[in-house]
Coordinates of C-alpha atoms and ligand atoms in Angstrom, one line a residue:
X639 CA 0.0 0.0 0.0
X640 CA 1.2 3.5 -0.9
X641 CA 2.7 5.5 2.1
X642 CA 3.1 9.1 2.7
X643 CA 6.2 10.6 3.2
X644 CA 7.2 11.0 7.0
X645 CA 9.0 14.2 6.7
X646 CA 10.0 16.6 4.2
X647 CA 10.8 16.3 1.0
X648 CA 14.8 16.1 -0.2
X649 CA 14.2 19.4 -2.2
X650 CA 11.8 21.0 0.2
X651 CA 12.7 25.2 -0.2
X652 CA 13.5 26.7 3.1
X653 CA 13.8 30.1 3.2
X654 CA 12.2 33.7 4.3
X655 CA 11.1 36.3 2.2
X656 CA 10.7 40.2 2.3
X657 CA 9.0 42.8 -0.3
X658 CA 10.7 45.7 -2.2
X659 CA 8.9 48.5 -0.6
X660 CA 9.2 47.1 3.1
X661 CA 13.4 46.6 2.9
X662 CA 14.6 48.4 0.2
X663 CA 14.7 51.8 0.5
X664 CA 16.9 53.6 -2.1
X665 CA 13.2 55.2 -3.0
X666 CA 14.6 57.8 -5.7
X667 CA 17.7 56.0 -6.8
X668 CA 18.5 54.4 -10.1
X669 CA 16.1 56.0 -11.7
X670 CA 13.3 54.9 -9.7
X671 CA 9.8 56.4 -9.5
X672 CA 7.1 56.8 -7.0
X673 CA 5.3 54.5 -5.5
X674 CA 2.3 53.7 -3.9
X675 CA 3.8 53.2 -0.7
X676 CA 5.9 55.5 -0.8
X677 CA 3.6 57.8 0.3
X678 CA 1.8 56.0 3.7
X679 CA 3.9 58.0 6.9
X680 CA 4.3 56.5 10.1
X681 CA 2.5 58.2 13.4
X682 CA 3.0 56.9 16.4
X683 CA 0.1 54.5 17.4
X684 CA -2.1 57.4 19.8
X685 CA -2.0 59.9 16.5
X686 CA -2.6 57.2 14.1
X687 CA -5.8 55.8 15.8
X688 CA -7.5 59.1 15.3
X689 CA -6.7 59.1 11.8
X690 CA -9.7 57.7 9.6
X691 CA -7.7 55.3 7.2
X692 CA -7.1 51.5 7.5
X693 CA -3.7 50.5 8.5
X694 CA -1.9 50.6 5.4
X695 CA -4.0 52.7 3.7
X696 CA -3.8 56.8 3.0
X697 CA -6.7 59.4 1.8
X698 CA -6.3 61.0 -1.2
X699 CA -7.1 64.3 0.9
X700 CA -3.7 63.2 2.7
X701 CA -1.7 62.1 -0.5
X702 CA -2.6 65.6 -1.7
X703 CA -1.1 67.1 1.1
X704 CA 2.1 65.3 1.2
X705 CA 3.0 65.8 -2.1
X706 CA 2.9 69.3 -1.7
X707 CA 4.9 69.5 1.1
X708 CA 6.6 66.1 2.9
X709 CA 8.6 68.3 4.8
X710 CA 8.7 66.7 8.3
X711 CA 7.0 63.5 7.5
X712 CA 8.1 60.5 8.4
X713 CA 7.6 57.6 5.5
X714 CA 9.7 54.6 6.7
X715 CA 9.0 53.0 3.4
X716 CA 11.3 54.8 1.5
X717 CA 14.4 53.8 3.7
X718 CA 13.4 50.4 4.9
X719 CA 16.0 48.4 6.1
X720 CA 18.6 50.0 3.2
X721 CA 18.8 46.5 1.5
X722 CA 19.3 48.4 -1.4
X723 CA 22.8 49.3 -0.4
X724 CA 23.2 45.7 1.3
X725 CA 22.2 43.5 -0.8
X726 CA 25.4 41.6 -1.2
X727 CA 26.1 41.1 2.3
X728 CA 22.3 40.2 3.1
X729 CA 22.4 37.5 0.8
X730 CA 25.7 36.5 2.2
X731 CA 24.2 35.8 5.9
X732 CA 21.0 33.9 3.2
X733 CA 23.5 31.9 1.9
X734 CA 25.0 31.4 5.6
X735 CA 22.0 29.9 6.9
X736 CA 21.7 27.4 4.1
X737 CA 18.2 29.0 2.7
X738 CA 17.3 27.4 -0.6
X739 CA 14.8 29.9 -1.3
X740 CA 14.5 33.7 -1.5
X741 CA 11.1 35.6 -1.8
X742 CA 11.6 39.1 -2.7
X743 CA 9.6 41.7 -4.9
X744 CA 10.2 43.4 -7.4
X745 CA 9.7 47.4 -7.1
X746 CA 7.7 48.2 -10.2
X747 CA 8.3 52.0 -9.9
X748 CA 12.3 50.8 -10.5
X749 CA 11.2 49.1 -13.8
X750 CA 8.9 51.6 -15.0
X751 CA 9.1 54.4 -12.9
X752 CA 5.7 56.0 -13.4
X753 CA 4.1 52.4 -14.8
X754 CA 3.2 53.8 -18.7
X755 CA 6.8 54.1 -20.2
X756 CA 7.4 51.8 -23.2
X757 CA 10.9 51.0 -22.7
X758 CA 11.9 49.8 -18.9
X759 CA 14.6 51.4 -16.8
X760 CA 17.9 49.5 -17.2
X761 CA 19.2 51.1 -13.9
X762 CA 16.4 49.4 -12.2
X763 CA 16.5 45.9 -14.1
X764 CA 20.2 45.4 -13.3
X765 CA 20.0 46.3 -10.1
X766 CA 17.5 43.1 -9.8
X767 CA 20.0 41.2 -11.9
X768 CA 22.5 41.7 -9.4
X769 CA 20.5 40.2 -6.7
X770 CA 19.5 37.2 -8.5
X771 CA 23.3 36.3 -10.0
X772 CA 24.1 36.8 -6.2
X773 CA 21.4 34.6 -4.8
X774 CA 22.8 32.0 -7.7
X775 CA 26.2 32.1 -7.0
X776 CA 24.9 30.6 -3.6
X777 CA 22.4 27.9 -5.1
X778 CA 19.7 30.1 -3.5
X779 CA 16.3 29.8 -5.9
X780 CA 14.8 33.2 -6.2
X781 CA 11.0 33.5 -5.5
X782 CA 9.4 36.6 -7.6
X783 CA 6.3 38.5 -6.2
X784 CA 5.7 40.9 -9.2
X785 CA 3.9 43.3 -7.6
X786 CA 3.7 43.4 -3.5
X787 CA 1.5 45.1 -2.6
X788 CA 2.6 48.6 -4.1
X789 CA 2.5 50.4 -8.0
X790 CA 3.7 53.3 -9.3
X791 CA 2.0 56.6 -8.0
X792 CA 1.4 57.9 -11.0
X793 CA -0.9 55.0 -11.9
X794 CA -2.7 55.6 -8.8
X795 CA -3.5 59.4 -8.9
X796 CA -4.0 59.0 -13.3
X797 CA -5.7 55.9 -13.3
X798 CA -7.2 55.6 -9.4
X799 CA -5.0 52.1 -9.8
X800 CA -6.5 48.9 -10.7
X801 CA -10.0 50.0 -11.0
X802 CA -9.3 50.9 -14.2
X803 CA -8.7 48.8 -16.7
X804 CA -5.6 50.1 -18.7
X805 CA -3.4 48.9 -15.8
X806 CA -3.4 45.6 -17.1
X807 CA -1.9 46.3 -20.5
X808 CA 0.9 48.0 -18.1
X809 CA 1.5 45.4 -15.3
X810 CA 1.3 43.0 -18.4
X811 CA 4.1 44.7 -20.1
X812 CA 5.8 44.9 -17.1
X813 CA 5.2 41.6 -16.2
X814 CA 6.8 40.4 -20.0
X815 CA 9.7 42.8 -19.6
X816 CA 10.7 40.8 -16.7
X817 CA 9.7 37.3 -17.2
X818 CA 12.0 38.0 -20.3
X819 CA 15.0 39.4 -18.6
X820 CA 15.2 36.6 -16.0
X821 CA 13.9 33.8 -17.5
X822 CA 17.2 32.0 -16.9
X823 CA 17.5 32.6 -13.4
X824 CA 14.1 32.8 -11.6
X825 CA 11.2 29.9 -12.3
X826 CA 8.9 30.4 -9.4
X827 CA 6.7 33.6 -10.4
X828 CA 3.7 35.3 -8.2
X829 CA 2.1 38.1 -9.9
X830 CA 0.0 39.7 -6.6
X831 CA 0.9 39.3 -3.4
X832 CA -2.3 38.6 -0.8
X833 CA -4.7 39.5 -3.7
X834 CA -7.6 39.3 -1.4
X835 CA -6.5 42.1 0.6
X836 CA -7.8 44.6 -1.8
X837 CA -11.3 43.9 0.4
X838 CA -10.0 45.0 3.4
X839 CA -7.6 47.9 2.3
X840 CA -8.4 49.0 -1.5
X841 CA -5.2 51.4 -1.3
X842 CA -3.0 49.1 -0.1
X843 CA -3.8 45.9 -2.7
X844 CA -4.9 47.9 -5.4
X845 CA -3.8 51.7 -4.9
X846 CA -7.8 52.7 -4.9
X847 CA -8.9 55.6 -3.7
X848 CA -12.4 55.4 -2.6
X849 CA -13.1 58.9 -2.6
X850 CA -12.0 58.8 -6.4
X851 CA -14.1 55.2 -7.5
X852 CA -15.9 56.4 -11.0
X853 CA -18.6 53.2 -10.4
X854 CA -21.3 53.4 -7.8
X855 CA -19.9 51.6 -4.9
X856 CA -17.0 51.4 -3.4
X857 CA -17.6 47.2 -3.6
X858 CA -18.0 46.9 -7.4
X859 CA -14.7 49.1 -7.3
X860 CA -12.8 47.0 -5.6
X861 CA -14.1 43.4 -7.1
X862 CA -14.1 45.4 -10.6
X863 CA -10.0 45.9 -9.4
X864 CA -9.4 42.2 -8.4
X865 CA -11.1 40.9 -11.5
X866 CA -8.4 43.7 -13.5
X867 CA -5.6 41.2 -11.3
X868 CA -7.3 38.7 -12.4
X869 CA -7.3 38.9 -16.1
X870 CA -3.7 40.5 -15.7
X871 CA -2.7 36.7 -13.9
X872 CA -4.3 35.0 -17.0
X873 CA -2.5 36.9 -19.3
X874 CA 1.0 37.0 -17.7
X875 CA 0.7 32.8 -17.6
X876 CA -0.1 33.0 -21.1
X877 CA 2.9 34.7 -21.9
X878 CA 4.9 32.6 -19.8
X879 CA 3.7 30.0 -21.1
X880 CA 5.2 30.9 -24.8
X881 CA 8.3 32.8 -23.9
X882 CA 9.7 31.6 -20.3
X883 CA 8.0 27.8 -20.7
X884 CA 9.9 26.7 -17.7
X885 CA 8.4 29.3 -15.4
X886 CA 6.0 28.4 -12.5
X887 CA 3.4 31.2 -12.1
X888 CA 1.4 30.8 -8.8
X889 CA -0.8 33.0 -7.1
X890 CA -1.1 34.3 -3.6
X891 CA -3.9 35.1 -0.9
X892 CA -3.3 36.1 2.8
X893 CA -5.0 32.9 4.2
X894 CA -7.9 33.6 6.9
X895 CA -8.3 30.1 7.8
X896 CA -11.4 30.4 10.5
X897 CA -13.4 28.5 12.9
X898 CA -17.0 29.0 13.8
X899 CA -17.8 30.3 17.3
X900 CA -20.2 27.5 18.3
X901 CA -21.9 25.2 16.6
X902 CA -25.4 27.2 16.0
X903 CA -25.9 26.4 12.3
X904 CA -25.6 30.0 11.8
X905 CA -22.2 30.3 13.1
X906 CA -20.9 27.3 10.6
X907 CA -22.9 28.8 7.6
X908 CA -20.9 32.3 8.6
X909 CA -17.4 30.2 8.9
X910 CA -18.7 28.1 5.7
X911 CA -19.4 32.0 3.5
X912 CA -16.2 33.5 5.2
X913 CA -14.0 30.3 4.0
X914 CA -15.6 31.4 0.7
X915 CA -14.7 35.0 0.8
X916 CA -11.4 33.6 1.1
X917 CA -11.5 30.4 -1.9
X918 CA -13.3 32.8 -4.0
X919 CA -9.3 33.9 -5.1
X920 CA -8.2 30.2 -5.1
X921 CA -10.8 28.8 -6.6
X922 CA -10.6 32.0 -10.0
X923 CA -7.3 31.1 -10.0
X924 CA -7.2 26.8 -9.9
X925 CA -10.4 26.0 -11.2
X926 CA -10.5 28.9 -14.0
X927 CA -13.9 30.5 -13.2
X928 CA -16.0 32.2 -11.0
X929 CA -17.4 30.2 -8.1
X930 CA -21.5 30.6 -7.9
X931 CA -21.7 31.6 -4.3
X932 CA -19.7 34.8 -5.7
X933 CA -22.7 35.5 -8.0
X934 CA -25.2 35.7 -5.2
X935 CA -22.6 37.6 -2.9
X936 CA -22.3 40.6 -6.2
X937 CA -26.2 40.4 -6.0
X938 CA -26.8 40.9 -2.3
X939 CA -24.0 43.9 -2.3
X940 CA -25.1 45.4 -5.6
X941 CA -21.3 44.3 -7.6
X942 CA -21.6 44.9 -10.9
X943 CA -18.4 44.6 -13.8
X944 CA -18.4 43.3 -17.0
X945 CA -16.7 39.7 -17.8
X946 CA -16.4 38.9 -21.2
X947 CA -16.3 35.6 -22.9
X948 CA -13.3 36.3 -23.9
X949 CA -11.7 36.9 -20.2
X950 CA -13.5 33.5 -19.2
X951 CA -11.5 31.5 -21.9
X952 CA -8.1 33.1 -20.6
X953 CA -9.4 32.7 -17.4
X954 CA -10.3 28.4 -18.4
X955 CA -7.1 28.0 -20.4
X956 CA -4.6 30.0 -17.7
X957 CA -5.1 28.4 -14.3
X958 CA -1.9 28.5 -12.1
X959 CA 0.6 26.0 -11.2
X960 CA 0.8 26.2 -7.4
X961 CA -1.1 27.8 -4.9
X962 CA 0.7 30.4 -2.3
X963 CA -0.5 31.9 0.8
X964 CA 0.7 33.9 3.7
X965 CA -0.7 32.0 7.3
X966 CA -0.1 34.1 10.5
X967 CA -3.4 33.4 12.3
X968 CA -6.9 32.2 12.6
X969 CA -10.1 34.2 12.7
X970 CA -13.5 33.2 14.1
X971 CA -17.1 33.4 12.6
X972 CA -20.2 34.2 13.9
X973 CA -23.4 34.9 12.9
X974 CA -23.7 38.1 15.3
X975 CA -20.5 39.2 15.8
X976 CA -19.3 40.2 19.4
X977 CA -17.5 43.8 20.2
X978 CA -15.0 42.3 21.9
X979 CA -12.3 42.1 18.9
X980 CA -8.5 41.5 18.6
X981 CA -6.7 43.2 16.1
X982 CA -5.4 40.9 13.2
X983 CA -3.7 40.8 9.6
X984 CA -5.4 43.8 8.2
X985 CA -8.6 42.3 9.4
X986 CA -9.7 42.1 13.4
X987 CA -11.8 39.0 14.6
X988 CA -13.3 37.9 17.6
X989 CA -10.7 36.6 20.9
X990 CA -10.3 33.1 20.7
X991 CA -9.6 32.1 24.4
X992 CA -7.7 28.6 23.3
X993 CA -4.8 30.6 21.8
X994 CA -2.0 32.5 23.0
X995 CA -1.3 36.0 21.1
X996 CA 1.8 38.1 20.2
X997 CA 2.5 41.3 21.7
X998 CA -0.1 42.8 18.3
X999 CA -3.1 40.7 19.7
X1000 CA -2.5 38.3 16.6
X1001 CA -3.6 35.0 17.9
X1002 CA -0.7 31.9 17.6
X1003 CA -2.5 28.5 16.3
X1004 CA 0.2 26.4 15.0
X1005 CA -2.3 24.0 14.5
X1006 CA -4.4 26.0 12.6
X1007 CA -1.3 26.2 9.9
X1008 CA -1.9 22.5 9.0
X1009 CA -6.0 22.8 8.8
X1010 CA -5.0 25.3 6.3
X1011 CA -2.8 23.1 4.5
X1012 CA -4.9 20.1 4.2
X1013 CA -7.6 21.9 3.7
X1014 CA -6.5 23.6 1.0
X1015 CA -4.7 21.0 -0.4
X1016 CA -8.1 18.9 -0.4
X1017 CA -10.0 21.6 -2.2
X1018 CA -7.3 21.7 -4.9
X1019 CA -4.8 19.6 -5.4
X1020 CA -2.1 21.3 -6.4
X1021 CA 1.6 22.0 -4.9
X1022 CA 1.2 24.4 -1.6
X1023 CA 4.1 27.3 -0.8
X1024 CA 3.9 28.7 2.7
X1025 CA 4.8 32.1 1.1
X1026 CA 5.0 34.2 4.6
X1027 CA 4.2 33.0 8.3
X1028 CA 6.7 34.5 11.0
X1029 CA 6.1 36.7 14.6
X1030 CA 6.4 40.3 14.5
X1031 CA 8.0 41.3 18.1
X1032 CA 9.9 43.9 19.8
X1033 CA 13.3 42.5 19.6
X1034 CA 15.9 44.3 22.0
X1035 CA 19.2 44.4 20.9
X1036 CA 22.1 44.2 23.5
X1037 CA 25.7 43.9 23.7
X1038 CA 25.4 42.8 19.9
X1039 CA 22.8 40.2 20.7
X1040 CA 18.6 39.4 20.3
X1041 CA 17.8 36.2 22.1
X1042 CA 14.4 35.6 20.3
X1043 CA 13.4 32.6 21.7
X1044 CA 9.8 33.4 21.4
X1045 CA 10.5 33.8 17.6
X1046 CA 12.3 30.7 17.7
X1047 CA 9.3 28.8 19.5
X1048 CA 6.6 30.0 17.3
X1049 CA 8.7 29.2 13.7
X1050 CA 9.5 25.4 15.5
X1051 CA 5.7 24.7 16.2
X1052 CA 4.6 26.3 13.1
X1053 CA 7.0 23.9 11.5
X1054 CA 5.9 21.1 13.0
X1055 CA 2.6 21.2 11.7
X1056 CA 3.5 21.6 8.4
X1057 CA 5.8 18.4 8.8
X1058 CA 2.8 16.9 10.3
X1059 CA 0.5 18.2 7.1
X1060 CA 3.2 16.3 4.4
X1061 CA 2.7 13.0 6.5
X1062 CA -1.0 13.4 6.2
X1063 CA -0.4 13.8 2.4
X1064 CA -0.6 17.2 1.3
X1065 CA 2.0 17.8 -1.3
X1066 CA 3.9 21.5 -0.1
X1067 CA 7.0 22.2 -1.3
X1068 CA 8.7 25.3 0.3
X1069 CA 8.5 27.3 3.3
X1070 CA 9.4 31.1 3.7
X1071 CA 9.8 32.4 7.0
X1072 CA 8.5 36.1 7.3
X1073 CA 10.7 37.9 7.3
X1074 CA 14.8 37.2 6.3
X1075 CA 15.7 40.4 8.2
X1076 CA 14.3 43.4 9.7
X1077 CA 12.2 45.3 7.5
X1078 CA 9.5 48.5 7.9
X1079 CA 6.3 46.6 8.8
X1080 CA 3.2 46.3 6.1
X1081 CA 0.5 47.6 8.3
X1082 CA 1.7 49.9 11.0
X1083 CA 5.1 51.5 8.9
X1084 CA 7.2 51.1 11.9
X1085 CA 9.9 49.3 12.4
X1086 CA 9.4 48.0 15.9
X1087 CA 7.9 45.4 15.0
X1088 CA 10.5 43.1 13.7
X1089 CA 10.3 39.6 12.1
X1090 CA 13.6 38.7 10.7
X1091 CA 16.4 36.3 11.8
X1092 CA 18.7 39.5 11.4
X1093 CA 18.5 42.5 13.1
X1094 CA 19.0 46.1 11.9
X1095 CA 20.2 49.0 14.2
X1096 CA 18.0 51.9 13.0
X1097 CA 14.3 52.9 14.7
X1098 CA 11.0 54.0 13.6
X1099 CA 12.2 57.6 12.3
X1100 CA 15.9 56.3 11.0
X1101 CA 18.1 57.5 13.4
X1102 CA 20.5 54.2 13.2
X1103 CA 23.8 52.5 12.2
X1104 CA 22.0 50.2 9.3
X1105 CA 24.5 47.3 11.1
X1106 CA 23.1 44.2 10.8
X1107 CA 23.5 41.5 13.7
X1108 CA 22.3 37.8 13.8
X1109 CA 19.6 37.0 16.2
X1110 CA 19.7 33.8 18.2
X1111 CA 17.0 32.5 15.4
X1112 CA 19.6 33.2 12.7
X1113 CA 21.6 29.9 14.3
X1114 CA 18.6 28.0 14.6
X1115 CA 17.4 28.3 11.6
X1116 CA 20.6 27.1 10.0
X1117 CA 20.3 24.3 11.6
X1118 CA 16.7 23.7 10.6
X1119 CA 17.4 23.6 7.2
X1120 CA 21.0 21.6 7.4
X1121 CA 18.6 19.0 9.4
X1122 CA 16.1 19.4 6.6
X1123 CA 13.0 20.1 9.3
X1124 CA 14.6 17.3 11.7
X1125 CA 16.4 19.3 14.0
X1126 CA 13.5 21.9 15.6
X1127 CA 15.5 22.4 18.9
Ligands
BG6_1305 C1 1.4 40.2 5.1 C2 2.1 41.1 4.0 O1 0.1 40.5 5.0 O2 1.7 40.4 6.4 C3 3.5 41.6 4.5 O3 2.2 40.4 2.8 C4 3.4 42.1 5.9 O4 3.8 42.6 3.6 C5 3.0 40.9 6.8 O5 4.5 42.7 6.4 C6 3.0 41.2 8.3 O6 2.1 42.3 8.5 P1 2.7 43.5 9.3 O7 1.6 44.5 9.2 O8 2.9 43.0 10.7 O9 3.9 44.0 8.6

């Protein structure tokens, strides 16, 4: 009788990731343009909760001010941890702790710096060149993300981002510009990162501002801009497909993997339609279509777009090759929904009293990591990537050092259960850790709350050294991946 395997796989990718606009910095250098997130400030937490924007997100009203005058502002994003004058010696500690894999982004402003140019920036092409050859020298695959979570401003303030649809002719372009230029060194493609975040924070996944939407509601704007991603995924695989045939191209959602509250029916059937707010990106992307729940969900919130037969066929004939998703949590459903919320990954949920949480209120559920997997697994059947799962925590430094042992304890259960998930079958095949080093964090811009396995000596307004030292996690994760998942300790 057949067996499953009781570990991971020889080739299993171990690794951590990071995104451009998080570590780069280098904002206006080599010829790069503007981006999206270039533009979101950091305010200390008491400022910021009077402010009425999501996390991530800015107002146009504030955009508008800050490009007349950013004197004084803080924007963290534009510095991140300097990677873009480190690059070498980052990938050097990479290569030191054995990591297989790299997940990075690519900065689309550095490609085309305002998004509509014909011919792309060699400055900025080279400059990813260089980090891939160095990632090769040292038998590290990299992992592409072709557009986290940012896009050149110019798109957004012409085009209010992805709402409309000339942005995929661009991103497309972009998208072939690239796939060309490294077709010989990166295979593992992901156009979007956490497409489904675009729900929660249209600025942030899409560069949407709702005061701008030209449809009737702020809903049909933002499925209107997921279907643009879509169509802009289909076309990209087809391409691929033709010019780069050994490429992989996956796709990406931040996975809200819930539970119901009880078991009232009600609170099931809100856990069953919240799992589907959630497919609903999986299931366009694997299975080619449109799931029917969705029609009945555009119904009841009054979404309407246009899809024509022709996007359905690209949509049929351009289904992905592996599934990728970000796991950091769980979240809980119920039918009438308590006050009593913990903040989460750009969405809140209900306190789950079974689970510890970090210092952010995100709850830990190791467990919950290998629901996911098999659940998704089941639904699809096709190759899983843990793309991000890591702790964000205020990591002291002293006398040169970080002990993270809590880091190290919530990376070693997390790991268990995915071991656990390959010997109940489910076929994954990589694992990066969020995040490889420091870097500005996604929701809150600051950079106290750290996730890497190497630390970087500068605080939430830059004052700093840039050094980088290697927490305690840096060793253990070496030896995580020289023991191939055996050694957790
Ligand atoms: C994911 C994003 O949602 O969560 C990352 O893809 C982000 O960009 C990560 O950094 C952690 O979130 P945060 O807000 O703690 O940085």
């Amino acid at each position: 009788m057949k067996k499953n395997a009781n570990t991971f796989p020889k080739n299993f990718l171990w690794g951590a990731a990071t995104a451009a606009n998080q570590v780069e910095g280098g904002y206006n250098e080599g010829g790069k343009g503007l981006s999206s997130f270039d533009m979101v400030p950091f305010y200390e937490p008491e400022i910021r909760k009077d402010l009425d924007v999501l996390t991530s997100d800015i107002s146009y009203e504030q955009l508008k001010e800050y490009k007349q005058s950013d004197k004084g502002i803080n924007f963290p994003k534009r510095r991140g941890t300097d990677m873009y004058h480190h690059y070498q010696e980052d990938i050097r500690y990479f290569a030191e702790m054995g990591f297989k894999v790299y997940r990075l982004s690519i900065a689309w402003a550095r490609i085309f710096p305002t998004g509509v140019e014909k011919e792309p920036n060699e400055a900025g092409l080279k400059f990813y060149e260089a980090i891939f050859d160095e990632c090769l020298k040292y038998g590290i695959e990299p992992l592409v993300t072709m557009s986290h979570y940012e896009m050149p401003l110019y798109l957004v303030e012409k085009y209010n981002g992805w709402e409309s649809h000339e942005v995929i002719a661009y991103f497309v372009h972009y998208a072939e510009v690239i796939l060309e230029r490294y077709k010989g060194k990166v295979k593992y493609w992901i156009p979007f990162n956490e497409m489904n975040m675009t729900v929660f924070s249209p600025y942030t996944g899409a560069g949407i501002f709702t005061e701008n939407i030209e449809t009737k509601n702020i809903e049909t704007a933002k499925y209107q801009a997921i279907h643009h991603q879509f169509i802009a995924s289909a076309k990209i695989k087809a391409i691929a497909k033709k010019t780069a045939p050994n490429a992989q191209i996956g796709c990406m959602i931040a996975r809200l993997e819930n539970y119901p509250a009880t078991c009232a029916p009600q609170d099931v059937l809100s856990a069953l339609k919240d799992d589907q707010l959630n497919c609903f990106f999986l299931d366009v992307f694997a299975r080619g279509k449109y799931p029917n729940y969705m029609y009945r969900v555009f119904a009841e919130n009054e979404v309407e777009f246009e899809i024509t037969e022709e996007e359905e066929r690209l949509l049929k004939e351009n289904t992905v090759d592996f599934i990728s998703f970000s796991y950091y949590m769980t979240y809980i459903a119920r039918f009438d929904p308590t006050s009593q919320r913990n903040s989460g990954n750009l969405v809140d949920t209900e306190i789950n009293p079974y689970l510890e949480k970090t210092e952010w209120n995100w709850t830990i559920d190791p467990i919950g990591l290998r629901i996911t997997l098999n659940r998704l697994y089941d639904r699809y059947q096709l190759p899983l990537f843990v793309a991000e799962n890591g702790l964000g925590a205020t990591d002291q430094l002293v006398a040169g050092k970080v002990h993270d042992d809590y880091r190290i304890s919530y990376l070693k259960q997390h790991i268990e259960q995915i071991k656990e998930a390959v010997r109940d079958g489910v076929d994954v095949f990589g694992y990066t850790v969020w995040t490889a080093i420091d870097l500005v964090s996604c929701g809150t811009n600051e950079i106290t709350k750290r996730y890497g396995f190497i630390y970087v000596d500068v605080d939430n307004y830059g004052k700093g050294t840039f050094k980088r030292y290697k927490k305690d996690s840096f060793e253990w994760y070496k030896r995580v991946i020289a023991s191939n998942g055996e050694k957790l300790e």
